[in-house]
């Protein structure tokens, strides 16, 4: 018997979900809705009597304070519409899609004694009142309330319970003929199977099987495709690249022609090797980078992207992006303690009429992505402490979702050397068709048909399972039960086991893999990217203890086979060999790509245009989506859980200003009782902590990707230092999101950006410890036009704070204090917030500052003894925006004299106020500490340029003393936070 339970908000209570959907419907161009009432649907299948259903509805599914429930046995008569003039849309997940709520419902029901409940599923009912035509109803259903990639919907009728029909076991294994197949046919095989392999790669596979004397199975060919995907093996960053630069007229720039022998080895890893910091323990060789924290603990840090899945299914894509990077940190035996997120979307007001076919509206994408980030981190109990949100037309069809995670582990506790005879164990969630071919999907361009053919590449997360797996791994780590561990992410078991067994080989029984449902073929089991799974190498003697740990945490663990030591990866299903590959070929047989790259200097357009500014320009910049308060998003994330946040996302007495970086006190997160601390001259304890920050500004990239890289590194560094981190103890992550590297102009800008990463990292002595590239972020429109994202580099920084008790925030502290401007301002308006607001192109974007590294060191030396009361870096919007943010956060006014700012040339007041030159800060210092501070900064660009005032006015005076900008705190507040009203 199947029962349908509906739970809705009581009529006398506010339906917050309905109100939010009403606003989103308006944004989609659906007008006339008077109200939307949202009800949760639950479908219960099993041997249940009415009393049991009533008890579940009352005691488990409904909060009687604010909700009421109805239930009935199916089938029901009638349709879903309750009355004339009302539209009802019901939504449910497609059969087979992970339904984590239903899984938890089932487990809770059994704990309550409802043993007869065999299956559960969930859905939603949206009852709307208003004049809505058929076209608008379909737009609401497919454009707002449901995503056809993973959901079905019914308009004015009852939706069917989304239970998957029983499927027979399917042991089918295809053999793909490659012998004698020509080049065109090889390319067709790759395209038809969505392998994303080029001709040279297909030919290499063909030659391998010719030597083997047989044809490949589908299991083997699909495994090769995932392992050789751009996503997994980073083919472009390891390629041989013929590079050259052209001037604006198309002539080759002398000295620019060269061969780049691997972007990774020439620039990224080379920077880390050149810097050679002794506290870097692991870089680019594991799931996450590892550095020393103190004598007892290490820190693991990683940032990933989940772009293509988030474009198709924003909630699931972002949700599993967060889950995936958390698993990366677990995969180096660390406990996750903080998350970061940087999100890039199309404009929230993007015209519906201009939306490309098959693309979700940017606001729909943003809402889903933000909800996905919130859901996973909050349910895992991991604070989301730092990030950014950017908007650009180029992200409309290709949103970017950067997910980062910081973890802590006892020093030397990570083990990653499996031994012959070790069991291959999978722990965590069950395997379904989620994310099949996800690695190759992420390595392809998207077009208007992508959502129709790649829906299976989207995974759905289950954070509770990941929490259970985390605790099992932590207990096993401390007990020394495993010899190696990795997460099961892109490529699923094929990549996780394949990489772990790259030297040893393994024999795996695919029929032992726990499945969500029957009917998966062997290749689907092997490639599935179902979430919340970890793979461990466990000596047989330790297996009973590990099983006991997992049983106590109610999480499944299964031994799938053994690491053999013979160098072959052998896959069996029901006793038959369905795959047998040389591990050496799997990981070393891919042909190296030889690519052509070209970067052309853009023509000067609006450079040198005279601009006069007013307070209105400042207000406009503060109100821009890139700059304005993100409180409506950030407050959704729990940044207080685990109790370690010292400097939070918002700072100041009213928590009104944007913090430069997060600072965490790790005393509350440590798993051992040892605490390292030092004593200052007065005997006071100094407790070290960590700072997390980021740097990203894609708007500079079209003008000069090299300078964009410098700007990203510089911003991440100065954000860290501004709160108290030691600039000589900062580690970096690089995340490149780019277009199609097969196009010389795309690859040329990527090469130039990588050059900037090397030079900036070496200049600051900040090593890269991990990174990730996400390429082919392009959308092919129905008209055949390619639309690439702006080349986007995210730099994440992890800095050691010597004393969490001596951190600094950006809010002004007291009237009468001095304000110093540090760093030289230059005429660098290209890509600036002001230029973009005025629709101006060209100009010079910010470039390297020779004083930057030393300035950061001296500033840190001034912060440590307490000479600095407030510090804020100058970034987007320059000095004018930074000053306004400091005043707003502190609830105090200020006055700054632009003519007093350090400048390398005679600049206009507009450039002084809005240039975005690097390595600059506004610093607040008391009169009593002014002399010591000035002595500390002697010889560097640092001038006393103004003071904090007790009134509510922010005033910028020009070089001749005239008034350039004056506004009030109320005006700043309205501009920066007015959209939240």
XYZ file of C-alpha atoms in Angstrom, residues 232-801:
570
model
C 41.448 13.884 -13.981
C 44.826 14.019 -15.723
C 45.155 17.751 -16.582
C 46.281 17.153 -20.163
C 46.545 20.831 -21.038
C 48.677 21.738 -18.022
C 51.047 18.865 -18.885
C 51.140 19.545 -22.637
C 54.018 20.806 -24.769
C 52.946 24.268 -25.895
C 54.271 26.428 -28.732
C 53.706 29.951 -27.425
C 54.028 33.417 -28.883
C 52.808 36.944 -28.206
C 51.557 39.508 -30.692
C 51.266 43.252 -30.402
C 47.988 45.064 -30.978
C 48.661 45.165 -34.727
C 49.300 41.421 -34.961
C 53.103 41.488 -35.205
C 55.124 38.973 -33.174
C 56.690 40.589 -30.127
C 60.457 39.938 -30.188
C 61.597 37.398 -27.587
C 58.090 36.090 -26.936
C 58.310 32.909 -29.007
C 59.137 29.848 -26.906
C 58.147 26.303 -26.085
C 56.500 25.776 -22.706
C 57.257 22.290 -21.416
C 54.217 21.815 -19.127
C 52.424 24.711 -17.491
C 52.380 22.740 -14.267
C 56.110 22.029 -14.136
C 57.302 25.285 -15.695
C 55.229 27.668 -13.619
C 53.029 26.302 -10.839
C 55.066 23.487 -9.320
C 58.256 25.323 -10.285
C 57.272 28.236 -8.062
C 56.840 25.928 -5.081
C 60.202 24.272 -5.784
C 61.937 27.641 -6.123
C 60.479 28.931 -2.857
C 61.288 25.667 -1.027
C 59.521 26.363 2.256
C 60.402 23.667 4.813
C 56.895 23.743 6.273
C 55.334 22.455 3.027
C 54.856 18.722 3.609
C 52.824 17.725 0.557
C 52.173 19.634 -2.664
C 50.467 18.396 -5.850
C 50.821 14.708 -4.992
C 47.635 13.986 -3.061
C 43.992 14.957 -2.702
C 44.945 18.156 -0.832
C 48.085 20.104 0.011
C 49.516 19.727 3.512
C 51.588 22.207 5.515
C 52.823 22.300 9.099
C 50.790 24.216 11.656
C 52.845 23.567 14.775
C 54.867 20.743 16.297
C 51.801 18.572 16.697
C 49.355 19.355 13.901
C 49.315 19.843 10.143
C 46.814 21.642 7.948
C 45.305 20.347 4.683
C 43.827 22.747 2.136
C 42.091 22.190 -1.197
C 39.745 24.053 -3.529
C 37.750 22.389 -6.317
C 35.316 23.483 -9.005
C 31.949 22.020 -9.920
C 30.948 24.188 -12.848
C 29.262 22.056 -15.511
C 27.054 20.123 -13.054
C 26.003 23.407 -11.422
C 24.929 24.783 -14.792
C 22.567 21.838 -15.270
C 21.359 21.294 -11.705
C 22.493 24.203 -9.535
C 21.581 22.776 -6.136
C 22.988 19.304 -6.755
C 26.048 20.610 -8.585
C 27.083 22.988 -5.817
C 25.988 20.568 -3.093
C 28.233 17.814 -4.364
C 30.996 20.303 -5.148
C 31.152 21.080 -1.432
C 30.886 17.397 -0.574
C 33.647 16.549 -3.036
C 36.199 18.991 -1.650
C 35.379 17.896 1.902
C 36.169 14.330 0.787
C 39.463 15.569 -0.675
C 40.436 16.742 2.790
C 39.211 13.525 4.412
C 41.273 11.778 1.712
C 44.462 13.076 3.338
C 43.309 11.857 6.763
C 42.302 15.331 7.963
C 39.218 16.505 9.814
C 37.431 19.290 7.833
C 37.163 22.450 9.937
C 36.231 25.236 7.511
C 34.778 25.742 4.040
C 35.192 28.547 1.524
C 33.156 29.349 -1.567
C 33.621 31.678 -4.540
C 30.707 31.860 -6.961
C 30.480 33.455 -10.417
C 27.101 34.024 -12.072
C 25.515 35.858 -14.949
C 23.835 39.159 -14.063
C 20.820 38.655 -11.780
C 18.748 40.949 -14.021
C 19.749 39.216 -17.270
C 16.916 39.719 -19.825
C 14.844 36.590 -20.318
C 14.532 37.333 -24.006
C 18.326 37.068 -24.422
C 18.784 33.845 -22.463
C 20.460 31.152 -24.614
C 18.402 28.063 -25.406
C 18.650 25.330 -22.798
C 20.224 27.651 -20.192
C 18.729 28.337 -16.779
C 18.300 31.976 -15.790
C 21.273 33.303 -13.754
C 19.052 34.079 -10.777
C 17.714 30.520 -10.811
C 21.261 29.206 -10.979
C 22.411 31.501 -8.166
C 19.516 30.530 -5.892
C 20.165 26.830 -6.423
C 23.937 27.049 -6.034
C 23.720 29.094 -2.834
C 21.176 26.657 -1.389
C 23.447 23.740 -2.297
C 26.466 25.303 -0.573
C 24.365 26.090 2.498
C 22.839 22.630 2.707
C 26.035 20.598 2.644
C 28.236 22.667 4.919
C 25.539 23.276 7.505
C 24.491 19.630 7.670
C 28.095 18.492 7.994
C 28.665 20.973 10.814
C 31.498 22.716 8.962
C 31.577 26.541 9.007
C 31.662 28.414 5.702
C 33.940 31.315 6.593
C 35.253 33.021 3.457
C 34.403 33.589 -0.184
C 33.169 35.971 -2.858
C 30.375 36.351 -5.423
C 31.041 37.855 -8.859
C 28.770 38.638 -11.794
C 29.510 38.887 -15.506
C 27.634 38.219 -18.744
C 30.251 35.600 -19.586
C 29.086 33.372 -16.734
C 25.460 33.263 -17.889
C 25.630 29.788 -19.441
C 28.706 28.672 -17.508
C 28.533 29.541 -13.812
C 31.649 28.898 -11.770
C 31.418 27.221 -8.372
C 34.700 27.150 -6.431
C 34.487 25.106 -3.223
C 37.339 25.060 -0.713
C 37.973 23.149 2.489
C 40.525 23.379 5.299
C 41.316 20.396 7.483
C 43.500 19.583 10.484
C 45.362 16.357 11.228
C 47.906 15.179 13.780
C 51.398 15.506 12.370
C 52.455 12.458 10.374
C 49.083 10.712 10.646
C 48.351 10.503 6.903
C 49.378 7.239 5.282
C 49.252 6.655 1.538
C 51.234 3.543 0.656
C 49.001 0.507 0.007
C 50.651 -2.882 0.324
C 50.175 -6.082 -1.681
C 47.452 -8.127 -0.024
C 45.631 -5.118 1.429
C 41.882 -5.200 1.021
C 40.287 -2.617 -1.272
C 37.461 -1.247 0.856
C 34.706 1.206 -0.054
C 32.895 2.996 2.744
C 29.973 5.419 2.637
C 27.022 5.792 0.319
C 25.687 3.262 -2.126
C 26.339 3.294 -5.862
C 23.769 4.349 -8.443
C 23.774 5.965 -11.853
C 24.611 9.361 -10.329
C 27.350 11.231 -12.144
C 28.138 8.565 -14.724
C 30.749 9.958 -17.134
C 31.009 13.029 -14.920
C 34.763 13.419 -15.484
C 34.450 13.413 -19.267
C 31.330 15.597 -19.076
C 33.320 18.187 -17.119
C 35.970 18.072 -19.853
C 33.563 18.994 -22.668
C 31.984 22.186 -23.922
C 28.270 22.607 -23.300
C 25.602 23.518 -25.803
C 21.832 23.928 -25.949
C 21.329 20.125 -25.875
C 23.653 19.378 -22.947
C 20.911 19.151 -20.344
C 19.083 16.560 -22.427
C 22.015 14.191 -22.972
C 24.121 14.648 -19.824
C 21.590 14.508 -17.031
C 23.176 11.360 -15.681
C 26.394 13.351 -15.097
C 24.726 15.227 -12.234
C 25.147 13.849 -8.728
C 22.925 14.445 -5.718
C 24.527 14.735 -2.303
C 23.752 13.130 1.043
C 25.782 15.036 3.673
C 24.660 12.834 6.555
C 26.320 9.838 4.896
C 29.499 11.865 4.464
C 29.451 12.834 8.125
C 29.203 9.159 9.055
C 32.037 8.256 6.678
C 34.165 11.084 8.100
C 33.859 9.835 11.650
C 34.642 6.277 10.572
C 37.801 7.437 8.804
C 38.934 9.521 11.783
C 38.567 6.565 14.143
C 40.342 4.263 11.693
C 43.146 6.779 11.229
C 43.786 7.097 14.940
C 43.724 3.314 15.308
C 46.171 2.880 12.402
C 43.812 0.585 10.512
C 44.563 1.649 6.915
C 47.670 2.027 4.778
C 46.166 4.360 2.170
C 43.026 6.364 1.538
C 41.483 8.415 -1.238
C 38.106 9.882 -2.027
C 35.781 8.497 -4.657
C 35.110 11.525 -6.860
C 35.548 12.115 -10.588
C 35.622 8.786 -12.386
C 34.173 7.003 -9.360
C 35.725 3.707 -8.301
C 37.658 3.537 -11.572
C 39.737 6.594 -10.677
C 39.928 6.038 -6.919
C 41.030 2.408 -7.086
C 42.920 2.917 -10.326
C 45.045 5.699 -8.825
C 45.566 3.913 -5.519
C 46.642 0.788 -7.387
C 48.749 2.585 -10.002
C 51.904 0.776 -8.842
C 50.485 -2.441 -7.407
C 47.475 -3.342 -9.477
C 44.314 -4.797 -7.975
C 41.616 -7.411 -8.452
C 38.096 -6.084 -7.925
C 34.723 -7.867 -7.771
C 32.178 -5.375 -9.084
C 29.238 -7.512 -8.016
C 30.205 -6.807 -4.384
C 29.656 -3.043 -4.724
C 26.589 -2.022 -2.669
C 23.969 -0.612 -5.049
C 21.072 1.776 -4.532
C 19.051 -0.322 -6.947
C 19.635 -3.251 -9.276
C 20.075 -3.095 -13.018
C 23.438 -1.307 -13.294
C 25.815 -2.774 -15.818
C 29.413 -3.453 -14.753
C 30.780 -0.354 -16.484
C 28.156 1.800 -14.758
C 29.097 0.413 -11.360
C 32.777 1.068 -12.045
C 32.297 4.645 -13.319
C 29.454 5.907 -11.171
C 30.252 9.103 -9.288
C 27.674 8.478 -6.597
C 28.629 10.634 -3.655
C 29.882 10.137 -0.097
C 32.229 7.224 -0.824
C 35.822 6.755 0.318
C 38.243 4.013 -0.710
C 40.782 2.608 1.742
C 43.557 0.033 1.677
C 43.133 -2.080 4.808
C 45.352 -5.004 5.868
C 43.214 -8.133 6.331
C 44.127 -8.297 10.024
C 42.564 -4.864 10.536
C 39.383 -5.536 8.602
C 37.274 -6.805 11.546
C 38.117 -3.699 13.602
C 37.211 -1.405 10.708
C 33.942 -3.269 10.122
C 33.089 -2.799 13.780
C 33.741 0.963 13.600
C 31.482 1.325 10.574
C 28.738 -0.792 12.088
C 28.771 1.409 15.169
C 28.304 4.488 12.988
C 25.607 2.819 10.830
C 27.625 3.240 7.635
C 28.321 0.511 5.076
C 31.837 -0.759 4.416
C 32.545 -3.429 1.824
C 35.743 -5.209 0.792
C 35.707 -5.275 -3.016
C 38.982 -7.120 -3.611
C 42.710 -6.833 -2.967
C 45.787 -4.974 -4.129
C 47.752 -7.651 -5.923
C 51.242 -6.344 -6.692
C 51.236 -7.665 -10.298
C 50.587 -4.285 -11.939
C 47.298 -5.366 -13.546
C 43.874 -3.961 -12.806
C 41.513 -6.929 -13.115
C 37.747 -6.455 -12.801
C 35.336 -9.318 -12.273
C 31.550 -9.495 -12.285
C 29.836 -12.692 -11.143
C 33.079 -14.567 -11.624
C 33.749 -13.358 -15.183
C 36.606 -11.031 -16.091
C 35.049 -7.846 -17.516
C 38.217 -5.759 -17.498
C 41.943 -6.429 -17.453
C 44.281 -3.496 -17.974
C 47.917 -2.760 -17.383
C 48.073 -0.118 -14.644
C 51.158 1.277 -16.366
C 49.203 1.882 -19.559
C 46.194 3.230 -17.703
C 48.303 5.913 -16.042
C 51.217 6.329 -18.436
C 49.913 5.424 -21.868
C 48.183 8.698 -22.692
C 49.947 10.565 -25.524
C 51.183 13.995 -24.597
C 49.412 16.840 -26.311
C 51.313 19.378 -28.406
C 49.336 22.601 -28.524
C 49.629 26.069 -30.010
C 49.061 29.169 -27.908
C 48.958 32.828 -28.851
C 48.290 35.939 -26.825
C 47.659 39.275 -28.518
C 47.959 42.565 -26.711
C 44.599 44.360 -26.909
C 44.316 47.658 -28.708
C 44.085 50.760 -26.544
C 40.562 52.150 -26.583
C 39.411 54.355 -23.710
C 42.793 54.779 -22.022
C 43.429 58.294 -20.845
C 39.780 59.361 -20.931
C 39.238 62.238 -18.505
C 36.626 61.343 -15.885
C 35.183 63.570 -13.233
C 33.470 61.878 -10.321
C 30.937 62.711 -7.644
C 29.544 61.018 -4.573
C 27.011 59.433 -6.910
C 29.773 57.414 -8.536
C 30.822 56.050 -5.173
C 27.211 55.185 -4.315
C 26.795 53.435 -7.670
C 29.888 51.303 -7.101
C 28.800 50.354 -3.588
C 25.464 49.234 -5.001
C 26.978 47.109 -7.792
C 26.253 43.364 -7.364
C 29.994 42.603 -7.248
C 30.609 45.086 -4.417
C 27.445 45.353 -2.363
C 26.748 43.396 0.805
C 26.379 39.644 0.382
C 24.698 39.372 3.777
C 21.600 37.745 2.289
C 23.834 34.882 1.189
C 26.486 34.744 3.893
C 23.955 34.663 6.734
C 22.611 31.400 5.302
C 25.949 29.743 6.023
C 26.761 28.790 9.593
C 30.182 30.343 10.187
C 30.030 29.930 13.974
C 29.732 26.134 14.200
C 32.816 24.462 15.767
C 33.394 27.686 17.710
C 36.652 28.754 16.082
C 35.801 31.971 14.232
C 37.826 34.920 15.564
C 37.483 37.234 12.568
C 34.140 36.545 10.912
C 32.724 37.365 7.456
C 31.254 40.632 8.804
C 33.066 42.835 11.301
C 32.447 45.945 13.373
C 30.227 46.653 16.352
C 27.104 45.998 14.252
C 28.773 43.331 12.058
C 28.135 45.621 9.106
C 31.460 45.601 7.252
C 33.065 42.988 4.983
C 36.022 41.307 6.683
C 39.202 40.974 4.634
C 39.805 37.371 5.679
C 38.595 34.807 8.179
C 40.697 33.965 11.225
C 40.214 30.689 13.093
C 41.351 29.720 16.569
C 42.096 26.003 16.273
C 42.030 25.230 19.975
C 38.381 24.216 19.652
C 38.914 21.991 16.623
C 41.896 19.951 17.704
C 41.456 16.272 18.303
C 44.348 15.998 20.743
C 44.856 17.999 23.901
C 48.307 19.367 23.063
C 48.377 23.132 22.594
C 51.392 24.972 21.268
C 51.715 28.537 22.463
C 54.390 31.121 23.102
C 54.857 33.854 25.662
C 55.370 37.519 24.882
C 57.699 39.819 26.842
C 55.056 40.320 29.509
C 54.432 36.606 29.917
C 51.059 36.668 28.135
C 50.167 33.585 26.123
C 50.134 33.827 22.336
C 47.973 31.254 20.586
C 48.527 30.683 16.853
C 45.641 30.459 14.414
C 44.986 30.466 10.684
C 43.679 33.023 8.209
C 41.775 32.132 5.035
C 41.406 34.589 2.173
C 41.010 34.699 -1.575
C 41.955 36.836 -4.565
C 39.993 36.928 -7.815
C 39.310 39.600 -10.421
C 38.530 38.255 -13.911
C 37.824 41.765 -15.189
C 41.572 42.347 -15.622
C 42.065 39.224 -17.727
C 40.892 40.508 -21.102
C 43.445 43.312 -20.861
C 46.375 41.361 -19.432
C 46.137 37.841 -17.941
C 49.650 38.194 -16.488
C 48.604 41.212 -14.454
C 45.352 39.481 -13.502
C 47.407 36.678 -11.937
C 49.549 39.167 -10.030
C 46.416 40.925 -8.825
C 44.853 37.669 -7.586
C 47.977 36.598 -5.689
C 48.476 40.100 -4.295
C 44.849 40.380 -3.161
C 44.907 37.006 -1.417
C 48.174 37.932 0.312
C 47.125 41.390 1.458
C 43.760 40.115 2.718
C 45.594 37.575 4.863
C 48.111 40.093 6.170
C 45.411 42.695 6.870
C 43.972 40.502 9.636
C 47.269 39.466 11.193
C 48.766 36.594 9.155
C 52.513 36.338 8.672
C 53.262 36.972 4.953
C 56.266 34.650 5.168
C 54.023 31.787 6.262
C 51.279 31.791 3.605
C 50.448 28.880 1.276
C 48.425 29.302 -1.920
C 45.970 27.291 -3.991
C 45.476 27.981 -7.697
C 42.197 27.333 -9.509
C 42.079 28.094 -13.232
C 38.713 28.199 -15.011
C 39.128 28.806 -18.723
C 37.649 28.245 -22.149
C 38.614 25.664 -24.769
C 42.413 25.171 -24.673
C 42.384 23.835 -28.219
C 41.806 27.418 -29.365
C 45.154 29.273 -29.467
C 43.810 32.539 -28.059
C 42.228 30.808 -25.036
C 45.391 28.828 -24.359
C 47.589 31.880 -24.930
C 45.878 33.820 -22.174
C 46.129 30.766 -19.892
C 49.900 30.553 -20.480
C 50.334 34.243 -19.714
C 48.271 33.891 -16.543
C 50.404 30.946 -15.386
C 53.513 33.071 -15.922
C 52.037 35.705 -13.642
C 51.301 33.064 -11.002
C 54.935 31.979 -10.966
C 56.384 35.474 -10.755
C 53.947 36.666 -8.080
C 54.293 33.556 -5.901
C 58.093 33.701 -6.037
C 58.096 37.437 -5.299
C 55.981 36.907 -2.188
C 57.630 33.626 -1.183
C 54.211 31.971 -1.054
C 54.232 28.385 -2.406
C 51.392 26.709 -4.239
C 50.442 23.509 -2.413
C 47.511 22.333 -4.512
C 45.369 23.436 -7.402
C 42.799 22.520 -9.983
C 41.973 23.508 -13.521
C 38.534 23.476 -15.102
C 38.744 24.007 -18.843
C 36.284 23.985 -21.745
C 33.959 26.384 -19.951
C 32.304 27.404 -23.200
C 28.781 27.343 -24.485
C 28.001 26.645 -28.130
C 24.835 28.466 -29.091
C 22.277 27.259 -31.592
C 23.762 29.728 -34.073
C 27.149 28.013 -33.844
C 28.782 30.854 -31.908
C 31.098 29.935 -29.055
C 30.745 31.864 -25.812
C 33.668 31.449 -23.401
C 33.740 32.533 -19.788
C 36.166 35.281 -18.831
C 39.424 33.499 -18.042
C 39.140 33.258 -14.256
C 41.893 32.601 -11.753
C 41.065 32.096 -8.089
C 43.919 32.245 -5.607
C 43.086 30.969 -2.125
C 45.478 31.723 0.714
C 46.118 29.935 3.997
C 48.184 32.039 6.397
C 49.480 31.329 9.864
C 48.443 33.966 12.422
